[in-house]
mmCIF file with all atom_site columns, C-alpha atoms in Angstrom:
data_model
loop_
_atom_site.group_PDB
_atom_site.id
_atom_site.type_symbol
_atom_site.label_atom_id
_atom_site.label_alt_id
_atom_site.label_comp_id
_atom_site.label_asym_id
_atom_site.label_entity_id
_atom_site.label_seq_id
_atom_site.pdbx_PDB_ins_code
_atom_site.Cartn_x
_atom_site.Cartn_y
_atom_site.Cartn_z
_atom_site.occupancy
_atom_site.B_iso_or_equiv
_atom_site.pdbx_formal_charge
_atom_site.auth_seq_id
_atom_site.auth_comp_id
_atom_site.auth_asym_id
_atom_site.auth_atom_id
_atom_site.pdbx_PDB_model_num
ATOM 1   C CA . UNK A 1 1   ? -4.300  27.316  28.341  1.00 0.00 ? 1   UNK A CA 1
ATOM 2   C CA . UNK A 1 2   ? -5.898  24.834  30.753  1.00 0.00 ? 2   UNK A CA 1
ATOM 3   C CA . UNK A 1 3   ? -9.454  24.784  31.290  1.00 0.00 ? 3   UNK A CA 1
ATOM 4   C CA . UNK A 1 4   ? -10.522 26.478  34.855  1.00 0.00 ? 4   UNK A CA 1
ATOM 5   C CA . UNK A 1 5   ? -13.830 25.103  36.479  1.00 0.00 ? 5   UNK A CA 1
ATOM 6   C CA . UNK A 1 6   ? -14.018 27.264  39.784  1.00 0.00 ? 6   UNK A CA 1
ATOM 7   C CA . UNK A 1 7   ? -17.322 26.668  41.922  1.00 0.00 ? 7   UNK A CA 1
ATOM 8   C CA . UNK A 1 8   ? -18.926 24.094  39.797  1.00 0.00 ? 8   UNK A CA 1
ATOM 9   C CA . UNK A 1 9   ? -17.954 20.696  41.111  1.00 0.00 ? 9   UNK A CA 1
ATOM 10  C CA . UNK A 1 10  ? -18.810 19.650  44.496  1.00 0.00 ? 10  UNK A CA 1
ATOM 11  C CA . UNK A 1 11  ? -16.281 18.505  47.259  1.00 0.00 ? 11  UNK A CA 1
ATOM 12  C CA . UNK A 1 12  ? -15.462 15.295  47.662  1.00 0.00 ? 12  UNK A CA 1
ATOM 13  C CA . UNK A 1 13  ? -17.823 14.034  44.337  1.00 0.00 ? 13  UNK A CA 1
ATOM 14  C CA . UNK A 1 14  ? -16.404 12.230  41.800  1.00 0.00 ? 14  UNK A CA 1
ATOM 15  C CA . UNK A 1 15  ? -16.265 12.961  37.809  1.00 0.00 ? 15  UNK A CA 1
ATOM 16  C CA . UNK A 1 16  ? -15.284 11.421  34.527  1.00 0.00 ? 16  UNK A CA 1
ATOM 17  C CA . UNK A 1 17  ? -13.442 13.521  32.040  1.00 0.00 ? 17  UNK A CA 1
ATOM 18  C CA . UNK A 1 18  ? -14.354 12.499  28.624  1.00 0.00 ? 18  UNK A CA 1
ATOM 19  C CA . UNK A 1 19  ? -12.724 13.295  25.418  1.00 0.00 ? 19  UNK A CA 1
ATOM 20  C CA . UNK A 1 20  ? -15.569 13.144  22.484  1.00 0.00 ? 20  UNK A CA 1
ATOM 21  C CA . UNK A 1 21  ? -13.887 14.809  19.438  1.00 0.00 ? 21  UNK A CA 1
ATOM 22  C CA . UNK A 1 22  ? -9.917  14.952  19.372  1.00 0.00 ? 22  UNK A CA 1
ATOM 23  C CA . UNK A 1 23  ? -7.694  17.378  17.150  1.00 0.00 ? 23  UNK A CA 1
ATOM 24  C CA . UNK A 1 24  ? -7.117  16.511  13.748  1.00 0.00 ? 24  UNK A CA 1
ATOM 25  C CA . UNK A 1 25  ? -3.741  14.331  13.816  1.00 0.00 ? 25  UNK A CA 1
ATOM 26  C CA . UNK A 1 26  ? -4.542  13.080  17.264  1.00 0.00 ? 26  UNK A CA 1
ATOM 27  C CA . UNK A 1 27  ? -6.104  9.866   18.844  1.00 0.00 ? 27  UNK A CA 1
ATOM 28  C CA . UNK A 1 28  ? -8.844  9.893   21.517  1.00 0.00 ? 28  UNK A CA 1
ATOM 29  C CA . UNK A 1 29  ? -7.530  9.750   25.462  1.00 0.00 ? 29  UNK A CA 1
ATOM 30  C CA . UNK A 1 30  ? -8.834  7.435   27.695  1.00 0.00 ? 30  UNK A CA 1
ATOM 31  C CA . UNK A 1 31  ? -11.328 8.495   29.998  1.00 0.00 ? 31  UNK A CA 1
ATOM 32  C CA . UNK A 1 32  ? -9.779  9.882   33.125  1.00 0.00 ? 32  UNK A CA 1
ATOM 33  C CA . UNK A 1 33  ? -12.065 9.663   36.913  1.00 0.00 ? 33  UNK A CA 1
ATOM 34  C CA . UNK A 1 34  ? -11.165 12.045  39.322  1.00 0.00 ? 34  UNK A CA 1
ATOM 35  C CA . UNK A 1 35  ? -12.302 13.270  43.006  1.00 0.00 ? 35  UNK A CA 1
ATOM 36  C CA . UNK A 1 36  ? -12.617 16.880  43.994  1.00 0.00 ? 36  UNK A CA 1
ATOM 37  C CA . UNK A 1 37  ? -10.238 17.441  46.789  1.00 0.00 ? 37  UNK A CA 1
ATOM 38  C CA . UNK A 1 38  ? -12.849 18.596  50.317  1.00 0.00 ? 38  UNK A CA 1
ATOM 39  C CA . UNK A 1 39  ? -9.765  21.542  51.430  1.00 0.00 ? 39  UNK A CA 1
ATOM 40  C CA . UNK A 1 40  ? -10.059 23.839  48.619  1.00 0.00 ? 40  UNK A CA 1
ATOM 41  C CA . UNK A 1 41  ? -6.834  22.557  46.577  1.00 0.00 ? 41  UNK A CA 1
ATOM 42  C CA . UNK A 1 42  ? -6.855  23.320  43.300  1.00 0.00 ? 42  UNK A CA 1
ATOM 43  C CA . UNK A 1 43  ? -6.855  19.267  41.681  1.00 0.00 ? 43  UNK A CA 1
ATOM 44  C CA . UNK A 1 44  ? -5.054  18.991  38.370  1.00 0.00 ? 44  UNK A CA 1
ATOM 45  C CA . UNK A 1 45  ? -6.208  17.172  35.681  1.00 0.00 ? 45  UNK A CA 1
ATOM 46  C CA . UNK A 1 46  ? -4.364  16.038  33.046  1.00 0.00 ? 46  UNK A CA 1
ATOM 47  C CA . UNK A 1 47  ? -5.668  14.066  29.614  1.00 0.00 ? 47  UNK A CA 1
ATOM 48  C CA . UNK A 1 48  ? -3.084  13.275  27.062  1.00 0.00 ? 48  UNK A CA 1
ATOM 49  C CA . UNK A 1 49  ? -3.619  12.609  23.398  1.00 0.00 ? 49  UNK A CA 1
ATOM 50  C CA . UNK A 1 50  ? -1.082  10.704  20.995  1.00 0.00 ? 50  UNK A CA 1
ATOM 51  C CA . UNK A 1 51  ? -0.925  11.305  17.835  1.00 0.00 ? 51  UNK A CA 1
ATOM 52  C CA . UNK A 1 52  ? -2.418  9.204   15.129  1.00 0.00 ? 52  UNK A CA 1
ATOM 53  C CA . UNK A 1 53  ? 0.018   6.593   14.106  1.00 0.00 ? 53  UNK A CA 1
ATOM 54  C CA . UNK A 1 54  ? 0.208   4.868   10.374  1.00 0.00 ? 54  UNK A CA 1
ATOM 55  C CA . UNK A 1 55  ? 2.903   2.535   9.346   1.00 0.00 ? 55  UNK A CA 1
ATOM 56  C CA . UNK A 1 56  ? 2.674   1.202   6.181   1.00 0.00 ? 56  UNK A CA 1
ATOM 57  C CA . UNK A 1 57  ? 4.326   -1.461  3.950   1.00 0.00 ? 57  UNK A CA 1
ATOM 58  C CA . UNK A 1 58  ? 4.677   -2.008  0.417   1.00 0.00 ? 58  UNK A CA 1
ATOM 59  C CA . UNK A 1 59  ? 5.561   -5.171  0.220   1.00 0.00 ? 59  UNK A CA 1
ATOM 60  C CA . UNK A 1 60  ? 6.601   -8.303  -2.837  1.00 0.00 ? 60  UNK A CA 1
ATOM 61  C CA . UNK A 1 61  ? 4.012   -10.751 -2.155  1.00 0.00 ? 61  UNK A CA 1
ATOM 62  C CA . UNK A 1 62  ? 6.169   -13.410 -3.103  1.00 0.00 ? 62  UNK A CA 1
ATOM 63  C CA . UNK A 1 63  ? 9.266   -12.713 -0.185  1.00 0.00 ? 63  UNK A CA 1
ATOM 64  C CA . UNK A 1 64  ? 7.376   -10.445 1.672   1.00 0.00 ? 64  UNK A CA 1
ATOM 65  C CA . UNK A 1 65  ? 9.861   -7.990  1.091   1.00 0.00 ? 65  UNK A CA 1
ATOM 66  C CA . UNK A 1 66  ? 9.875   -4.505  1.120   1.00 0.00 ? 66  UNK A CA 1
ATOM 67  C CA . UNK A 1 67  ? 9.587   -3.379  -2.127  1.00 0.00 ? 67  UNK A CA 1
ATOM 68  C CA . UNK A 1 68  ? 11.029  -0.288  -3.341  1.00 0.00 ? 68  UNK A CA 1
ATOM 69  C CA . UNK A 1 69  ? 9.690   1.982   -6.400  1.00 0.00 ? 69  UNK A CA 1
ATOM 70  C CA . UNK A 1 70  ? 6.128   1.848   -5.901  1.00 0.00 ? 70  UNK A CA 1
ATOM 71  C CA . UNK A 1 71  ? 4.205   5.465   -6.194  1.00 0.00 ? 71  UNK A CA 1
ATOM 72  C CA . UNK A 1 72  ? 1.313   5.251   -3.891  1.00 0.00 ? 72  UNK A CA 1
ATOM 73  C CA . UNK A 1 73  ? -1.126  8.338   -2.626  1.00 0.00 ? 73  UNK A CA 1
ATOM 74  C CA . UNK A 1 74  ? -3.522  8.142   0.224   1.00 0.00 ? 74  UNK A CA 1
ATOM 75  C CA . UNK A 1 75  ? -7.056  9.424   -0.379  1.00 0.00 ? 75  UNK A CA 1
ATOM 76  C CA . UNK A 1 76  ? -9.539  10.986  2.268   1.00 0.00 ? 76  UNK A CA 1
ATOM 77  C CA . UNK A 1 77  ? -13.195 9.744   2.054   1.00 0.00 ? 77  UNK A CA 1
ATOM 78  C CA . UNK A 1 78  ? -14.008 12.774  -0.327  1.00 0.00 ? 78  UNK A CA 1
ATOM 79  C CA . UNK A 1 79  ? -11.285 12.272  -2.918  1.00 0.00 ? 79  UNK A CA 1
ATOM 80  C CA . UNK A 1 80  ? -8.588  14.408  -1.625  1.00 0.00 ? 80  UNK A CA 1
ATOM 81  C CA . UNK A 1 81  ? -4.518  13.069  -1.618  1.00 0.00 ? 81  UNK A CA 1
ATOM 82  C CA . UNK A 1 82  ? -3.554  13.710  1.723   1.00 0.00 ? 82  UNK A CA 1
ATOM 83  C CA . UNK A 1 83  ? -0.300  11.593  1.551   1.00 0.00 ? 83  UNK A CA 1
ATOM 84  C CA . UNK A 1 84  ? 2.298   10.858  -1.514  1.00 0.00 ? 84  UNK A CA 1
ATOM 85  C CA . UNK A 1 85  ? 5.281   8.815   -1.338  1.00 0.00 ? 85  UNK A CA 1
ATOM 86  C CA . UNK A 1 86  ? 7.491   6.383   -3.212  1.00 0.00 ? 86  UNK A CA 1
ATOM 87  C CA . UNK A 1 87  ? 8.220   3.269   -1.617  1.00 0.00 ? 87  UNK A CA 1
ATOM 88  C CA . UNK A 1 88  ? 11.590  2.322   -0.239  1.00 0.00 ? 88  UNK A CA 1
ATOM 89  C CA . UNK A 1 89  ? 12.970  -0.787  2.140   1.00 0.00 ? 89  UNK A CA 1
ATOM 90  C CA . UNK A 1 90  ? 11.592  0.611   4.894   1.00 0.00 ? 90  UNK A CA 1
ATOM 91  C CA . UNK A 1 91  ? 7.758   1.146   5.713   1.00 0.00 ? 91  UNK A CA 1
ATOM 92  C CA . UNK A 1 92  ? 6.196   4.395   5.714   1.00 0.00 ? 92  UNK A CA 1
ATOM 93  C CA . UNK A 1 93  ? 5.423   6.289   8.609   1.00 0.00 ? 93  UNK A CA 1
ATOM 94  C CA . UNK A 1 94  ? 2.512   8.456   8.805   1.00 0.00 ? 94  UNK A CA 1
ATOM 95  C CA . UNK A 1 95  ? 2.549   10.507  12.264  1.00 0.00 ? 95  UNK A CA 1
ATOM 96  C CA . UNK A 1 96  ? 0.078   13.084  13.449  1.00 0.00 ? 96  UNK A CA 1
ATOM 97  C CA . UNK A 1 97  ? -1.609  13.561  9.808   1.00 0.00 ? 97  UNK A CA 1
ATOM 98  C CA . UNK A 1 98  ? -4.833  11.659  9.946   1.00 0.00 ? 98  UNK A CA 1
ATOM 99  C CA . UNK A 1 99  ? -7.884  12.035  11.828  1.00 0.00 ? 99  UNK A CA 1
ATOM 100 C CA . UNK A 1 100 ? -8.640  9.373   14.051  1.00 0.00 ? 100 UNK A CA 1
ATOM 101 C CA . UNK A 1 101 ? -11.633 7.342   13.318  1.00 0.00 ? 101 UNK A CA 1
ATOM 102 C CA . UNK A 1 102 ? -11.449 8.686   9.841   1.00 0.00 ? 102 UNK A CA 1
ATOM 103 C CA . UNK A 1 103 ? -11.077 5.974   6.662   1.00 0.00 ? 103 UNK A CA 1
ATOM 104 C CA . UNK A 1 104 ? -8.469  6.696   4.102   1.00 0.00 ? 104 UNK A CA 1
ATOM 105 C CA . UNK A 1 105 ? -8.094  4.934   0.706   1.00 0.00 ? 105 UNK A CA 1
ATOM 106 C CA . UNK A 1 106 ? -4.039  3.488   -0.339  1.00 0.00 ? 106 UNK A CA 1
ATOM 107 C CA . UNK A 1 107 ? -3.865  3.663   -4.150  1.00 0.00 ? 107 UNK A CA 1
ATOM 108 C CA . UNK A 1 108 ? -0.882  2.319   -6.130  1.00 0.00 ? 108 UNK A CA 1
ATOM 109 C CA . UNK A 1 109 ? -0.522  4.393   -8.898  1.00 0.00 ? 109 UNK A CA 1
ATOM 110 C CA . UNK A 1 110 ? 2.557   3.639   -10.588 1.00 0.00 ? 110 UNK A CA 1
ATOM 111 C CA . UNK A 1 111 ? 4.119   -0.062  -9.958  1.00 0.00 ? 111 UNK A CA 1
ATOM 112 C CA . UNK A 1 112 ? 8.094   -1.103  -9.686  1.00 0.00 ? 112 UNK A CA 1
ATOM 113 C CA . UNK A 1 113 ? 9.125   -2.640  -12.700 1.00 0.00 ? 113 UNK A CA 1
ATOM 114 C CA . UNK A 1 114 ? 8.650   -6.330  -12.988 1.00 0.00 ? 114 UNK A CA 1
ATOM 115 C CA . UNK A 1 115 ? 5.443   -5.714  -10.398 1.00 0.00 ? 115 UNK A CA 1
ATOM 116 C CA . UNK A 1 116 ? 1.153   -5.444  -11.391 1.00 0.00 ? 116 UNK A CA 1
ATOM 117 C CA . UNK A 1 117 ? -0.609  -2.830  -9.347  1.00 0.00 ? 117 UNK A CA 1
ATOM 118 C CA . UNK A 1 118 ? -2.081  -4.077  -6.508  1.00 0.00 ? 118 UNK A CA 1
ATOM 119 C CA . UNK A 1 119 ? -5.992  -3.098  -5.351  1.00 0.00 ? 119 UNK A CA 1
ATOM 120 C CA . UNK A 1 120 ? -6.890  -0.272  -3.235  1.00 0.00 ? 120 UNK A CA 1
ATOM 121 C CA . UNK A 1 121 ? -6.982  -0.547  0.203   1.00 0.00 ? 121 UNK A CA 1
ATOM 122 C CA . UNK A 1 122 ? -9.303  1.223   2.797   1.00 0.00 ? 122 UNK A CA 1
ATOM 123 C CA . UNK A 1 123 ? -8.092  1.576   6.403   1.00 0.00 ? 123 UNK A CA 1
ATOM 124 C CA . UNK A 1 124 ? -9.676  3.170   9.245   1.00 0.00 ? 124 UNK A CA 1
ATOM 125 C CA . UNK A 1 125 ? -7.596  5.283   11.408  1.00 0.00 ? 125 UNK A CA 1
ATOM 126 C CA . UNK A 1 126 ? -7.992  4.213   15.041  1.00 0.00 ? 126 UNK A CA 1
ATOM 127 C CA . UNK A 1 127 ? -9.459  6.352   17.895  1.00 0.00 ? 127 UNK A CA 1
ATOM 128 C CA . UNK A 1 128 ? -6.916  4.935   20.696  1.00 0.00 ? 128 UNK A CA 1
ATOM 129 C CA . UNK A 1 129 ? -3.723  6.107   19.045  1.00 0.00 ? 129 UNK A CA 1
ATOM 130 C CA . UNK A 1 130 ? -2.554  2.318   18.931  1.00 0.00 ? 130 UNK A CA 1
ATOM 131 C CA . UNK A 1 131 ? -0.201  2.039   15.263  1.00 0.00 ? 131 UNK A CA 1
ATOM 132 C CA . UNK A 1 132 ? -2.265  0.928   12.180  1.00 0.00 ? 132 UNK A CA 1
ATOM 133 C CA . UNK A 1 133 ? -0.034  -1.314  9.880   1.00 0.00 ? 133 UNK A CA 1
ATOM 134 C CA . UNK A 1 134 ? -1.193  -1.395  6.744   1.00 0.00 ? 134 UNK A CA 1
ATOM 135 C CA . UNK A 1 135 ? 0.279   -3.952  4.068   1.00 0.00 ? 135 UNK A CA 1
ATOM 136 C CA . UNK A 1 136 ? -0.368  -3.328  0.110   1.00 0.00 ? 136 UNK A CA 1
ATOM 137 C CA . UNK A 1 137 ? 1.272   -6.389  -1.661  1.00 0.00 ? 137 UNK A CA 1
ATOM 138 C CA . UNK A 1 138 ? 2.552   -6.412  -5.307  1.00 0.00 ? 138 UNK A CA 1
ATOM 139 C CA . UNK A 1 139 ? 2.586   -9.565  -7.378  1.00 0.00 ? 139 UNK A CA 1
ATOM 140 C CA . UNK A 1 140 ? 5.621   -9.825  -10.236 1.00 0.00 ? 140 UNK A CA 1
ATOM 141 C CA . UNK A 1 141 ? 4.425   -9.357  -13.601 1.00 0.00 ? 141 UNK A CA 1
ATOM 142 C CA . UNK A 1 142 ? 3.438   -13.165 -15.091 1.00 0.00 ? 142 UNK A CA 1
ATOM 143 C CA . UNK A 1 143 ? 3.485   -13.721 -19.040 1.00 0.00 ? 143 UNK A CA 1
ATOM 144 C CA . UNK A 1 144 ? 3.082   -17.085 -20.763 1.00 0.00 ? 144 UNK A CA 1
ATOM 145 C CA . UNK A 1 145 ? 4.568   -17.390 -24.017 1.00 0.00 ? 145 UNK A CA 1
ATOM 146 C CA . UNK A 1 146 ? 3.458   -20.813 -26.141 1.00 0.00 ? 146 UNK A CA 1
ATOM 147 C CA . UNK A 1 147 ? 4.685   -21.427 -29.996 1.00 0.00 ? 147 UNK A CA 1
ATOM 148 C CA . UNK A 1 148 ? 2.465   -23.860 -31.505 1.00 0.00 ? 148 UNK A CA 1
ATOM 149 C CA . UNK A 1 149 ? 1.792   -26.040 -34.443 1.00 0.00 ? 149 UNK A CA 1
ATOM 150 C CA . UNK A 1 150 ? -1.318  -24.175 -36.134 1.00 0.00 ? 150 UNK A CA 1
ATOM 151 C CA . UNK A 1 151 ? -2.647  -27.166 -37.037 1.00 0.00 ? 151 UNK A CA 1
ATOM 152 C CA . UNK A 1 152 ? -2.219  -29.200 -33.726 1.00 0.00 ? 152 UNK A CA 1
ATOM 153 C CA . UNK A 1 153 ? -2.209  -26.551 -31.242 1.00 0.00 ? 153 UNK A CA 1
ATOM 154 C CA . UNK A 1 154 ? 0.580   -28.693 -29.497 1.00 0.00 ? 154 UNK A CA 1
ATOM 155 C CA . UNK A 1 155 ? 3.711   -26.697 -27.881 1.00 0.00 ? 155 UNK A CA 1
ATOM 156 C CA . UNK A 1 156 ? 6.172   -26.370 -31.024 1.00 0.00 ? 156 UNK A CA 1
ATOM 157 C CA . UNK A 1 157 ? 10.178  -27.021 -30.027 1.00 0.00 ? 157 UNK A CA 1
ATOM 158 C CA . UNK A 1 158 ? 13.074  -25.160 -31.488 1.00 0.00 ? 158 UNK A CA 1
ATOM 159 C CA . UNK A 1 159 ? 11.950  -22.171 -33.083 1.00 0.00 ? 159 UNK A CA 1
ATOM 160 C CA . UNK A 1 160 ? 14.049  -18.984 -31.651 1.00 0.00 ? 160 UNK A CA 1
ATOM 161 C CA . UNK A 1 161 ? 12.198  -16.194 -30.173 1.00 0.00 ? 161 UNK A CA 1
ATOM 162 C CA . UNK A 1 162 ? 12.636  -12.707 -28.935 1.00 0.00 ? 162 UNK A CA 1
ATOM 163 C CA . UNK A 1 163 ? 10.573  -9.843  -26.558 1.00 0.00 ? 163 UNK A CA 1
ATOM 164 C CA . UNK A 1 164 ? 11.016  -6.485  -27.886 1.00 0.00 ? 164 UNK A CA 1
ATOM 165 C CA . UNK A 1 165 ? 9.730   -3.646  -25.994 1.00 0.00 ? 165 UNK A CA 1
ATOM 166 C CA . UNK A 1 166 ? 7.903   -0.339  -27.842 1.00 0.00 ? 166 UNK A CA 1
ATOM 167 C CA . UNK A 1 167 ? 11.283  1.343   -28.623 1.00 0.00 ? 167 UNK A CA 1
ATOM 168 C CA . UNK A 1 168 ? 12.475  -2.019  -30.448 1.00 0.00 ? 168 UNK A CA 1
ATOM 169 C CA . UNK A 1 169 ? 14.626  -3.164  -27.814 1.00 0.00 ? 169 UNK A CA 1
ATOM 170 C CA . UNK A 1 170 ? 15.094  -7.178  -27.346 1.00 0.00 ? 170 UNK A CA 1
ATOM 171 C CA . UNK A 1 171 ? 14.467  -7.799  -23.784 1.00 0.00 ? 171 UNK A CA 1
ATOM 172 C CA . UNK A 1 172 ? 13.906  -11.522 -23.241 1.00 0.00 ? 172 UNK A CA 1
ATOM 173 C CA . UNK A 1 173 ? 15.349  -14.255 -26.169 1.00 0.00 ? 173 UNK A CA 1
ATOM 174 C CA . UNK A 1 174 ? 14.726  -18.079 -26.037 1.00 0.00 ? 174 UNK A CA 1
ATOM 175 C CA . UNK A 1 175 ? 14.035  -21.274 -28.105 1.00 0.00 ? 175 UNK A CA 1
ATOM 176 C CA . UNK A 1 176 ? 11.145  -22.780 -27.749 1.00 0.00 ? 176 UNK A CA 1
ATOM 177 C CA . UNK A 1 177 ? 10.572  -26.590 -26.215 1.00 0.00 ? 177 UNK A CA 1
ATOM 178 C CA . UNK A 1 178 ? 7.420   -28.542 -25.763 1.00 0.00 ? 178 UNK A CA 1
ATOM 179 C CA . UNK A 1 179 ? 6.249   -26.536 -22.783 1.00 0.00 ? 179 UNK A CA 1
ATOM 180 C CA . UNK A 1 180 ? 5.436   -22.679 -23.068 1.00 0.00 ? 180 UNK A CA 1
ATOM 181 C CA . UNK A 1 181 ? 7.718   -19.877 -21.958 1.00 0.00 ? 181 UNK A CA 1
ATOM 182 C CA . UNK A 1 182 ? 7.703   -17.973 -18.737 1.00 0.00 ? 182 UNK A CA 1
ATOM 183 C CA . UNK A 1 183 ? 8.687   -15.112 -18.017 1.00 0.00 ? 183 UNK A CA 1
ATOM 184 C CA . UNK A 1 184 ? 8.119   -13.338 -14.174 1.00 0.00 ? 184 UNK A CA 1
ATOM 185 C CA . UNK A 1 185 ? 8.797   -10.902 -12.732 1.00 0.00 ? 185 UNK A CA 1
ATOM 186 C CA . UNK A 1 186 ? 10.494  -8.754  -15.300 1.00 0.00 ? 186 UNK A CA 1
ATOM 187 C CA . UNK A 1 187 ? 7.855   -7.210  -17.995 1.00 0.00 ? 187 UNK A CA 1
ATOM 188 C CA . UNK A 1 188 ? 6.557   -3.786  -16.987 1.00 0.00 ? 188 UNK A CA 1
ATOM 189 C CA . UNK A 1 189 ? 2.461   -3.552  -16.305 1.00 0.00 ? 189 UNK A CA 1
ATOM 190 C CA . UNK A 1 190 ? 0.904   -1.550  -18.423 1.00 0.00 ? 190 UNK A CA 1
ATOM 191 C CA . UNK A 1 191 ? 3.511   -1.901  -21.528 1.00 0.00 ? 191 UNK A CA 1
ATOM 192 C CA . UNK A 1 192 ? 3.332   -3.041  -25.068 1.00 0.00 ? 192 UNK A CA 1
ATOM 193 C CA . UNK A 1 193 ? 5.709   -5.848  -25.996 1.00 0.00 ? 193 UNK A CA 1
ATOM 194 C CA . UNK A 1 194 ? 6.010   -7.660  -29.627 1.00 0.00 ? 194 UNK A CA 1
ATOM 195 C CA . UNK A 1 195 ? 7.154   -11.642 -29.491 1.00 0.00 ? 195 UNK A CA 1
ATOM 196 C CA . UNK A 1 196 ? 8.711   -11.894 -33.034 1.00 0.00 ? 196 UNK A CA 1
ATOM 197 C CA . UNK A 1 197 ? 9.693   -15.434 -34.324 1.00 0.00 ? 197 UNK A CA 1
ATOM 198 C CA . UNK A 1 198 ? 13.701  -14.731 -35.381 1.00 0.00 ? 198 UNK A CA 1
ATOM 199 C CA . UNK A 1 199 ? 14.026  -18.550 -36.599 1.00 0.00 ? 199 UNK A CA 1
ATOM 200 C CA . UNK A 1 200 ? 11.274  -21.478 -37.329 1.00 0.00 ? 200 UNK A CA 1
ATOM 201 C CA . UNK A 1 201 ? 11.321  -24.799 -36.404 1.00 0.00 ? 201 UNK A CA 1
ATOM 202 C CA . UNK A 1 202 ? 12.600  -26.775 -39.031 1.00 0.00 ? 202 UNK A CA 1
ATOM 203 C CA . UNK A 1 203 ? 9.300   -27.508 -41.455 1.00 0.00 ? 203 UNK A CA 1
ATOM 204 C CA . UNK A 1 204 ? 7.853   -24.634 -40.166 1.00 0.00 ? 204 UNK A CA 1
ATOM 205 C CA . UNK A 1 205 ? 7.404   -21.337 -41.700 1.00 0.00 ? 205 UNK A CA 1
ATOM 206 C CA . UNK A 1 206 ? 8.247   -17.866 -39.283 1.00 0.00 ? 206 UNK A CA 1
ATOM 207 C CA . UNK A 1 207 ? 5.044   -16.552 -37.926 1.00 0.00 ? 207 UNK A CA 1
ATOM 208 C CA . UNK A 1 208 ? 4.321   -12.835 -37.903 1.00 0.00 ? 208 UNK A CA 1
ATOM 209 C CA . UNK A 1 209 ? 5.196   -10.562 -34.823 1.00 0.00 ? 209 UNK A CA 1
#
């Protein structure tokens, strides 16, 4: 119900309403003057609050791209997941959760595939409802491959290599050339991988996996 103040203020004085804590979920109001009418009319004050307002992006830092398939949780300063989602192509929207003024911590804890996990990030919610965009970038997975003369250590052409993931399953195939092999963007983080030499290069004997 609204707040009644009936033979306090004076006639004709003026006052600042003044919002010093806001509900949870909600962003502080501006401060509102007023004058108290002199012919006994009851004066009306109103003071809105927005709610808080988060929008935030997962994003390939390559394209800067929406990136879909990302797990991420948002923590409160002691610990607690107060948000859980999985990324799509469109940013997440956090409305009337967090407490203004409050900081919150982004954690990415499972990555798309062909993507690292990027950092946490802490944001601060602010107090004047305005949006808070918060971008958490992902960088493709990066593995350099070189085949090499022991002896030499130079880059060692035309022996025939394969990727197999931990279930035995060939996943990337090449020959090699006198630069090393690249391979972005499409190795999962956190996963074991064997390079296994199918064919040497002619004088050469097969190296182990």
């Amino acid at each position: 119900k609204p707040y009644e103040l009936v033979g306090i203020l004076k006639a004709g004085e003026s006052y600042t309403l003044i919002e010093e804590a806001a509900p949870d979920g909600y962003a502080y109001a501006e401060e509102i003057n007023f004058t108290v009418s002199k012919d006994g009319s009851i004066d009306r004050v109103i003071m809105e609050d927005k709610p808080t307002h988060i929008s935030i992006s997962k994003t390939d830092i390559t394209t800067d791209q929406e990136l879909p398939g990302a797990h991420i949780t948002i923590k409160d300063k002691n610990g607690n997941v107060v948000d859980e989602w999985t990324s799509t192509d469109k940013p997440h929207e956090i409305v009337g959760k967090l407490v203004a003024g409050e900081s919150y911590t982004m954690t990415e804890v499972g990555a798309p595939g062909g993507y690292g996990y990027a950092e946490d990030i802490t944001f601060t919610v602010s107090k004047d409802g305005s949006i808070d965009t918060v971008v958490m970038e992902d960088k493709p997975t990066h593995v350099t491959i070189s085949k090499v003369d022991l002896t030499t250590s130079a880059e060692l052409p035309g022996a025939q290599l394969t990727i197999k993931d931990k279930d035995g399953n060939v996943v990337e195939e090449w020959t090699s050339t006198d630069k090393p092999h690249e391979i972005v963007g499409k190795l999962i983080a956190g996963e074991t991988y064997s390079p296994t030499e199918v064919t040497a290069a002619n004088g050469y004997r097969v190296a182990e996996s």
